[in-house]
Amino acid sequence: IVGVPLALPLAVVVFITAFIPIVGATAAGILAALVALVALGPVPALIVVGIVVLVNQLEGNLLQPVLMGKTLKLHGLVILIGLTAGTVLAGITGAIISVPLLAAAWGAIQVWDGPDQPARPWRQKREETAEAR
């Protein structure tokens, strides 16, 4: 759209680096902005930076929580709050481990019935084996 040369190789680099968590998309965006800066000047480079920031924000703050929420059966707002809390409390490390910790905690809460009863999946398995006898 902006007219940056080598758009197809840059698209391949962006696709490959997008699989690297946290830093992949940012590194690809920096590379695309540098190519735009060298080839076309500062204004197109700023446009590329704006597009990269917009796409990263949409992906990180909208698509990822919605898709991850459906996969983990957590509401997107819970994921966003967990990511925010993890980032504030422990920086990048907190952002990386906050959602898996939330998912594990939610899974434990869903099956915990109290100290006197086993968790639901174990109770169901015990009932199935008792019926089979």
Short mmCIF file of N, CA and C in Angstrom, two decimals:
data_model
loop_
_atom_site.label_atom_id
_atom_site.label_comp_id
_atom_site.label_asym_id
_atom_site.label_seq_id
_atom_site.Cartn_x
_atom_site.Cartn_y
_atom_site.Cartn_z
N ILE A 1 0.83 -1.19 0.00
CA ILE A 1 0.00 0.00 0.00
C ILE A 1 0.87 1.25 0.00
N VAL A 2 1.92 1.25 0.80
CA VAL A 2 2.80 2.41 0.92
C VAL A 2 3.80 2.46 -0.22
N GLY A 3 4.05 1.32 -0.86
CA GLY A 3 5.01 1.29 -1.96
C GLY A 3 6.40 0.88 -1.52
N VAL A 4 6.51 0.20 -0.41
CA VAL A 4 7.81 -0.25 0.09
C VAL A 4 8.34 -1.35 -0.84
N PRO A 5 9.59 -1.22 -1.28
CA PRO A 5 10.15 -2.30 -2.12
C PRO A 5 10.36 -3.57 -1.30
N LEU A 6 10.48 -4.66 -2.00
CA LEU A 6 10.67 -5.99 -1.36
C LEU A 6 9.50 -6.36 -0.45
N ALA A 7 8.30 -6.03 -0.89
CA ALA A 7 7.12 -6.29 -0.06
C ALA A 7 6.90 -7.80 0.15
N LEU A 8 7.07 -8.59 -0.89
CA LEU A 8 6.85 -10.04 -0.75
C LEU A 8 7.87 -10.68 0.19
N PRO A 9 9.19 -10.42 0.06
CA PRO A 9 10.12 -10.99 1.04
C PRO A 9 9.85 -10.48 2.47
N LEU A 10 9.47 -9.22 2.60
CA LEU A 10 9.13 -8.70 3.94
C LEU A 10 7.90 -9.40 4.51
N ALA A 11 6.93 -9.70 3.66
CA ALA A 11 5.74 -10.42 4.11
C ALA A 11 6.10 -11.82 4.60
N VAL A 12 7.04 -12.47 3.89
CA VAL A 12 7.48 -13.81 4.32
C VAL A 12 8.20 -13.72 5.67
N VAL A 13 9.05 -12.72 5.82
CA VAL A 13 9.77 -12.53 7.10
C VAL A 13 8.78 -12.26 8.23
N VAL A 14 7.78 -11.42 7.96
CA VAL A 14 6.76 -11.12 8.98
C VAL A 14 6.00 -12.39 9.34
N PHE A 15 5.65 -13.20 8.34
CA PHE A 15 4.92 -14.45 8.60
C PHE A 15 5.74 -15.39 9.47
N ILE A 16 7.01 -15.54 9.15
CA ILE A 16 7.86 -16.47 9.91
C ILE A 16 8.12 -15.95 11.33
N THR A 17 8.44 -14.66 11.45
CA THR A 17 8.76 -14.14 12.78
C THR A 17 7.52 -13.98 13.67
N ALA A 18 6.34 -14.01 13.09
CA ALA A 18 5.12 -13.91 13.89
C ALA A 18 4.96 -15.13 14.81
N PHE A 19 5.65 -16.22 14.49
CA PHE A 19 5.57 -17.41 15.34
C PHE A 19 6.48 -17.33 16.56
N ILE A 20 7.32 -16.31 16.63
CA ILE A 20 8.17 -16.11 17.79
C ILE A 20 7.40 -15.25 18.79
N PRO A 21 7.08 -15.79 19.95
CA PRO A 21 6.26 -15.04 20.90
C PRO A 21 6.93 -13.74 21.35
N ILE A 22 6.13 -12.76 21.65
CA ILE A 22 6.49 -11.47 22.24
C ILE A 22 7.30 -10.58 21.29
N VAL A 23 8.43 -11.05 20.78
CA VAL A 23 9.33 -10.16 20.03
C VAL A 23 9.28 -10.34 18.52
N GLY A 24 8.67 -11.39 18.02
CA GLY A 24 8.71 -11.68 16.60
C GLY A 24 8.07 -10.61 15.73
N ALA A 25 6.86 -10.24 16.04
CA ALA A 25 6.15 -9.25 15.23
C ALA A 25 6.82 -7.88 15.34
N THR A 26 7.33 -7.55 16.50
CA THR A 26 8.02 -6.27 16.68
C THR A 26 9.31 -6.23 15.86
N ALA A 27 10.07 -7.31 15.86
CA ALA A 27 11.31 -7.36 15.07
C ALA A 27 11.01 -7.23 13.58
N ALA A 28 9.96 -7.91 13.11
CA ALA A 28 9.60 -7.81 11.70
C ALA A 28 9.13 -6.40 11.36
N GLY A 29 8.41 -5.76 12.26
CA GLY A 29 7.96 -4.39 12.04
C GLY A 29 9.12 -3.42 11.97
N ILE A 30 10.12 -3.62 12.81
CA ILE A 30 11.32 -2.77 12.77
C ILE A 30 12.03 -2.95 11.44
N LEU A 31 12.14 -4.18 10.98
CA LEU A 31 12.79 -4.44 9.70
C LEU A 31 12.04 -3.76 8.56
N ALA A 32 10.71 -3.89 8.54
CA ALA A 32 9.91 -3.25 7.49
C ALA A 32 10.03 -1.74 7.54
N ALA A 33 10.06 -1.16 8.73
CA ALA A 33 10.21 0.29 8.86
C ALA A 33 11.59 0.74 8.38
N LEU A 34 12.61 -0.03 8.68
CA LEU A 34 13.96 0.33 8.22
C LEU A 34 14.07 0.27 6.69
N VAL A 35 13.46 -0.74 6.08
CA VAL A 35 13.47 -0.83 4.62
C VAL A 35 12.73 0.36 4.02
N ALA A 36 11.59 0.73 4.61
CA ALA A 36 10.83 1.89 4.12
C ALA A 36 11.63 3.17 4.31
N LEU A 37 12.32 3.30 5.42
CA LEU A 37 13.11 4.49 5.68
C LEU A 37 14.25 4.65 4.67
N VAL A 38 14.95 3.57 4.41
CA VAL A 38 16.08 3.63 3.48
C VAL A 38 15.59 3.86 2.05
N ALA A 39 14.51 3.17 1.67
CA ALA A 39 14.07 3.23 0.27
C ALA A 39 13.23 4.47 -0.04
N LEU A 40 12.37 4.89 0.88
CA LEU A 40 11.39 5.94 0.56
C LEU A 40 11.50 7.19 1.41
N GLY A 41 12.16 7.13 2.55
CA GLY A 41 12.28 8.31 3.39
C GLY A 41 11.50 8.19 4.68
N PRO A 42 11.50 9.26 5.49
CA PRO A 42 10.91 9.19 6.82
C PRO A 42 9.38 9.13 6.85
N VAL A 43 8.69 9.80 5.95
CA VAL A 43 7.21 9.82 6.01
C VAL A 43 6.64 8.43 5.73
N PRO A 44 7.04 7.74 4.65
CA PRO A 44 6.54 6.37 4.46
C PRO A 44 6.96 5.43 5.59
N ALA A 45 8.16 5.66 6.15
CA ALA A 45 8.60 4.81 7.27
C ALA A 45 7.69 5.01 8.48
N LEU A 46 7.28 6.25 8.74
CA LEU A 46 6.35 6.50 9.85
C LEU A 46 4.99 5.87 9.58
N ILE A 47 4.57 5.88 8.33
CA ILE A 47 3.30 5.22 7.98
C ILE A 47 3.41 3.72 8.25
N VAL A 48 4.54 3.12 7.86
CA VAL A 48 4.75 1.69 8.11
C VAL A 48 4.77 1.42 9.61
N VAL A 49 5.43 2.27 10.38
CA VAL A 49 5.45 2.09 11.84
C VAL A 49 4.03 2.17 12.39
N GLY A 50 3.24 3.12 11.91
CA GLY A 50 1.85 3.24 12.36
C GLY A 50 1.04 2.00 12.04
N ILE A 51 1.22 1.47 10.84
CA ILE A 51 0.50 0.25 10.45
C ILE A 51 0.93 -0.92 11.33
N VAL A 52 2.23 -1.06 11.56
CA VAL A 52 2.74 -2.15 12.39
C VAL A 52 2.19 -2.05 13.81
N VAL A 53 2.21 -0.86 14.38
CA VAL A 53 1.69 -0.67 15.74
C VAL A 53 0.20 -0.99 15.79
N LEU A 54 -0.56 -0.52 14.80
CA LEU A 54 -2.00 -0.79 14.76
C LEU A 54 -2.29 -2.29 14.68
N VAL A 55 -1.58 -2.98 13.78
CA VAL A 55 -1.80 -4.42 13.63
C VAL A 55 -1.40 -5.16 14.91
N ASN A 56 -0.27 -4.80 15.50
CA ASN A 56 0.16 -5.46 16.73
C ASN A 56 -0.83 -5.23 17.87
N GLN A 57 -1.37 -4.02 17.97
CA GLN A 57 -2.34 -3.73 19.03
C GLN A 57 -3.64 -4.48 18.80
N LEU A 58 -4.11 -4.52 17.56
CA LEU A 58 -5.33 -5.28 17.27
C LEU A 58 -5.15 -6.76 17.58
N GLU A 59 -4.00 -7.28 17.17
CA GLU A 59 -3.75 -8.71 17.41
C GLU A 59 -3.58 -9.01 18.89
N GLY A 60 -2.81 -8.19 19.57
CA GLY A 60 -2.51 -8.47 20.97
C GLY A 60 -3.65 -8.15 21.93
N ASN A 61 -4.45 -7.13 21.62
CA ASN A 61 -5.48 -6.70 22.56
C ASN A 61 -6.90 -7.07 22.16
N LEU A 62 -7.08 -7.58 20.94
CA LEU A 62 -8.43 -7.95 20.52
C LEU A 62 -8.49 -9.41 20.08
N LEU A 63 -7.73 -9.75 19.06
CA LEU A 63 -7.82 -11.10 18.52
C LEU A 63 -7.30 -12.16 19.48
N GLN A 64 -6.15 -11.92 20.07
CA GLN A 64 -5.58 -12.93 20.96
C GLN A 64 -6.47 -13.22 22.18
N PRO A 65 -6.96 -12.20 22.90
CA PRO A 65 -7.84 -12.53 24.02
C PRO A 65 -9.13 -13.24 23.61
N VAL A 66 -9.70 -12.85 22.47
CA VAL A 66 -10.94 -13.49 22.04
C VAL A 66 -10.69 -14.94 21.67
N LEU A 67 -9.67 -15.19 20.85
CA LEU A 67 -9.38 -16.56 20.43
C LEU A 67 -8.88 -17.41 21.59
N MET A 68 -8.01 -16.85 22.41
CA MET A 68 -7.49 -17.59 23.55
C MET A 68 -8.62 -17.85 24.56
N GLY A 69 -9.50 -16.88 24.71
CA GLY A 69 -10.62 -17.06 25.62
C GLY A 69 -11.52 -18.21 25.20
N LYS A 70 -11.77 -18.33 23.90
CA LYS A 70 -12.60 -19.45 23.42
C LYS A 70 -11.88 -20.78 23.61
N THR A 71 -10.58 -20.78 23.37
CA THR A 71 -9.82 -22.01 23.52
C THR A 71 -9.74 -22.44 24.98
N LEU A 72 -9.48 -21.50 25.86
CA LEU A 72 -9.31 -21.81 27.29
C LEU A 72 -10.61 -21.74 28.07
N LYS A 73 -11.70 -21.34 27.40
CA LYS A 73 -12.99 -21.16 28.04
C LYS A 73 -12.92 -20.11 29.15
N LEU A 74 -12.18 -19.03 28.86
CA LEU A 74 -12.11 -17.87 29.74
C LEU A 74 -12.62 -16.66 28.97
N HIS A 75 -13.25 -15.74 29.66
CA HIS A 75 -13.73 -14.52 29.01
C HIS A 75 -12.55 -13.66 28.60
N GLY A 76 -12.67 -12.96 27.46
CA GLY A 76 -11.59 -12.12 26.96
C GLY A 76 -11.17 -11.05 27.95
N LEU A 77 -12.14 -10.50 28.70
CA LEU A 77 -11.81 -9.48 29.69
C LEU A 77 -10.95 -10.06 30.81
N VAL A 78 -11.22 -11.30 31.20
CA VAL A 78 -10.41 -11.95 32.23
C VAL A 78 -8.97 -12.10 31.74
N ILE A 79 -8.81 -12.46 30.48
CA ILE A 79 -7.47 -12.61 29.92
C ILE A 79 -6.76 -11.26 29.87
N LEU A 80 -7.48 -10.21 29.44
CA LEU A 80 -6.86 -8.88 29.40
C LEU A 80 -6.45 -8.40 30.79
N ILE A 81 -7.31 -8.61 31.78
CA ILE A 81 -6.98 -8.21 33.15
C ILE A 81 -5.80 -9.03 33.66
N GLY A 82 -5.79 -10.32 33.36
CA GLY A 82 -4.67 -11.16 33.77
C GLY A 82 -3.37 -10.75 33.12
N LEU A 83 -3.41 -10.43 31.81
CA LEU A 83 -2.21 -9.95 31.12
C LEU A 83 -1.73 -8.64 31.72
N THR A 84 -2.66 -7.74 32.00
CA THR A 84 -2.29 -6.45 32.58
C THR A 84 -1.67 -6.64 33.96
N ALA A 85 -2.32 -7.45 34.80
CA ALA A 85 -1.80 -7.69 36.14
C ALA A 85 -0.43 -8.38 36.09
N GLY A 86 -0.29 -9.37 35.21
CA GLY A 86 0.99 -10.05 35.09
C GLY A 86 2.10 -9.12 34.63
N THR A 87 1.77 -8.22 33.69
CA THR A 87 2.77 -7.28 33.19
C THR A 87 3.16 -6.27 34.27
N VAL A 88 2.18 -5.78 35.00
CA VAL A 88 2.47 -4.79 36.05
C VAL A 88 3.28 -5.43 37.17
N LEU A 89 2.93 -6.65 37.55
CA LEU A 89 3.59 -7.29 38.68
C LEU A 89 4.97 -7.85 38.35
N ALA A 90 5.13 -8.40 37.11
CA ALA A 90 6.38 -9.10 36.82
C ALA A 90 6.95 -8.79 35.45
N GLY A 91 6.49 -7.75 34.80
CA GLY A 91 7.05 -7.36 33.52
C GLY A 91 6.76 -8.36 32.42
N ILE A 92 7.73 -8.54 31.51
CA ILE A 92 7.55 -9.44 30.36
C ILE A 92 7.32 -10.88 30.84
N THR A 93 8.03 -11.30 31.85
CA THR A 93 7.85 -12.66 32.38
C THR A 93 6.43 -12.85 32.88
N GLY A 94 5.91 -11.87 33.58
CA GLY A 94 4.53 -11.94 34.07
C GLY A 94 3.52 -11.99 32.94
N ALA A 95 3.77 -11.24 31.86
CA ALA A 95 2.87 -11.26 30.71
C ALA A 95 2.88 -12.63 30.04
N ILE A 96 4.04 -13.27 30.03
CA ILE A 96 4.14 -14.58 29.37
C ILE A 96 3.44 -15.66 30.18
N ILE A 97 3.58 -15.64 31.51
CA ILE A 97 3.04 -16.74 32.31
C ILE A 97 1.67 -16.46 32.90
N SER A 98 1.12 -15.26 32.74
CA SER A 98 -0.14 -14.92 33.41
C SER A 98 -1.32 -15.72 32.87
N VAL A 99 -1.45 -15.85 31.56
CA VAL A 99 -2.61 -16.56 31.01
C VAL A 99 -2.55 -18.05 31.30
N PRO A 100 -1.40 -18.73 31.15
CA PRO A 100 -1.38 -20.14 31.56
C PRO A 100 -1.71 -20.34 33.03
N LEU A 101 -1.24 -19.42 33.90
CA LEU A 101 -1.59 -19.53 35.32
C LEU A 101 -3.09 -19.33 35.53
N LEU A 102 -3.68 -18.37 34.83
CA LEU A 102 -5.12 -18.16 34.93
C LEU A 102 -5.89 -19.41 34.48
N ALA A 103 -5.47 -20.00 33.37
CA ALA A 103 -6.15 -21.19 32.85
C ALA A 103 -6.04 -22.36 33.84
N ALA A 104 -4.86 -22.53 34.41
CA ALA A 104 -4.68 -23.61 35.39
C ALA A 104 -5.52 -23.37 36.64
N ALA A 105 -5.54 -22.12 37.11
CA ALA A 105 -6.35 -21.80 38.29
C ALA A 105 -7.83 -22.01 38.01
N TRP A 106 -8.29 -21.59 36.83
CA TRP A 106 -9.71 -21.76 36.50
C TRP A 106 -10.06 -23.24 36.37
N GLY A 107 -9.16 -24.04 35.79
CA GLY A 107 -9.41 -25.48 35.72
C GLY A 107 -9.50 -26.11 37.09
N ALA A 108 -8.64 -25.68 38.02
CA ALA A 108 -8.69 -26.22 39.38
C ALA A 108 -9.97 -25.79 40.09
N ILE A 109 -10.38 -24.55 39.90
CA ILE A 109 -11.61 -24.06 40.53
C ILE A 109 -12.83 -24.81 40.01
N GLN A 110 -12.84 -25.11 38.71
CA GLN A 110 -14.00 -25.78 38.12
C GLN A 110 -14.21 -27.19 38.66
N VAL A 111 -13.15 -27.89 39.01
CA VAL A 111 -13.31 -29.28 39.45
C VAL A 111 -13.28 -29.43 40.96
N TRP A 112 -12.95 -28.40 41.70
CA TRP A 112 -12.84 -28.53 43.14
C TRP A 112 -14.21 -28.45 43.79
N ASP A 113 -14.58 -29.48 44.53
CA ASP A 113 -15.88 -29.53 45.20
C ASP A 113 -15.76 -29.34 46.70
N GLY A 114 -14.60 -29.27 47.22
CA GLY A 114 -14.43 -29.10 48.65
C GLY A 114 -13.53 -30.17 49.22
N PRO A 115 -13.20 -30.05 50.51
CA PRO A 115 -12.24 -30.98 51.10
C PRO A 115 -12.79 -32.38 51.32
N ASP A 116 -14.12 -32.56 51.36
CA ASP A 116 -14.69 -33.87 51.68
C ASP A 116 -15.03 -34.71 50.46
N GLN A 117 -15.02 -34.11 49.29
CA GLN A 117 -15.39 -34.84 48.08
C GLN A 117 -14.26 -34.76 47.07
N PRO A 118 -14.09 -35.82 46.28
CA PRO A 118 -13.09 -35.73 45.21
C PRO A 118 -13.59 -34.80 44.11
N ALA A 119 -12.70 -34.39 43.26
CA ALA A 119 -13.07 -33.52 42.15
C ALA A 119 -14.03 -34.24 41.21
N ARG A 120 -14.85 -33.49 40.50
CA ARG A 120 -15.87 -34.05 39.62
C ARG A 120 -15.34 -35.11 38.64
N PRO A 121 -14.27 -34.84 37.88
CA PRO A 121 -13.84 -35.88 36.94
C PRO A 121 -13.44 -37.19 37.63
N TRP A 122 -12.82 -37.11 38.80
CA TRP A 122 -12.45 -38.33 39.52
C TRP A 122 -13.69 -39.04 40.04
N ARG A 123 -14.66 -38.26 40.52
CA ARG A 123 -15.89 -38.85 41.04
C ARG A 123 -16.63 -39.56 39.90
N GLN A 124 -16.68 -38.96 38.72
CA GLN A 124 -17.36 -39.56 37.58
C GLN A 124 -16.66 -40.84 37.17
N LYS A 125 -15.34 -40.84 37.16
CA LYS A 125 -14.60 -42.03 36.77
C LYS A 125 -14.84 -43.15 37.79
N ARG A 126 -14.87 -42.78 39.09
CA ARG A 126 -15.11 -43.76 40.13
C ARG A 126 -16.52 -44.36 39.97
N GLU A 127 -17.51 -43.54 39.63
CA GLU A 127 -18.87 -44.03 39.43
C GLU A 127 -18.96 -44.92 38.21
N GLU A 128 -18.23 -44.58 37.13
CA GLU A 128 -18.25 -45.41 35.93
C GLU A 128 -17.63 -46.78 36.20
N THR A 129 -16.54 -46.83 36.94
CA THR A 129 -15.92 -48.11 37.23
C THR A 129 -16.77 -48.93 38.19
N ALA A 130 -17.50 -48.27 39.10
CA ALA A 130 -18.39 -48.99 40.01
C ALA A 130 -19.57 -49.59 39.23
N GLU A 131 -20.07 -48.88 38.23
CA GLU A 131 -21.17 -49.40 37.42
C GLU A 131 -20.72 -50.56 36.55
N ALA A 132 -19.49 -50.55 36.12
CA ALA A 132 -18.96 -51.60 35.26
C ALA A 132 -18.80 -52.91 36.02
N ARG A 133 -18.65 -52.83 37.34
CA ARG A 133 -18.44 -54.06 38.14
C ARG A 133 -19.72 -54.75 38.27
#
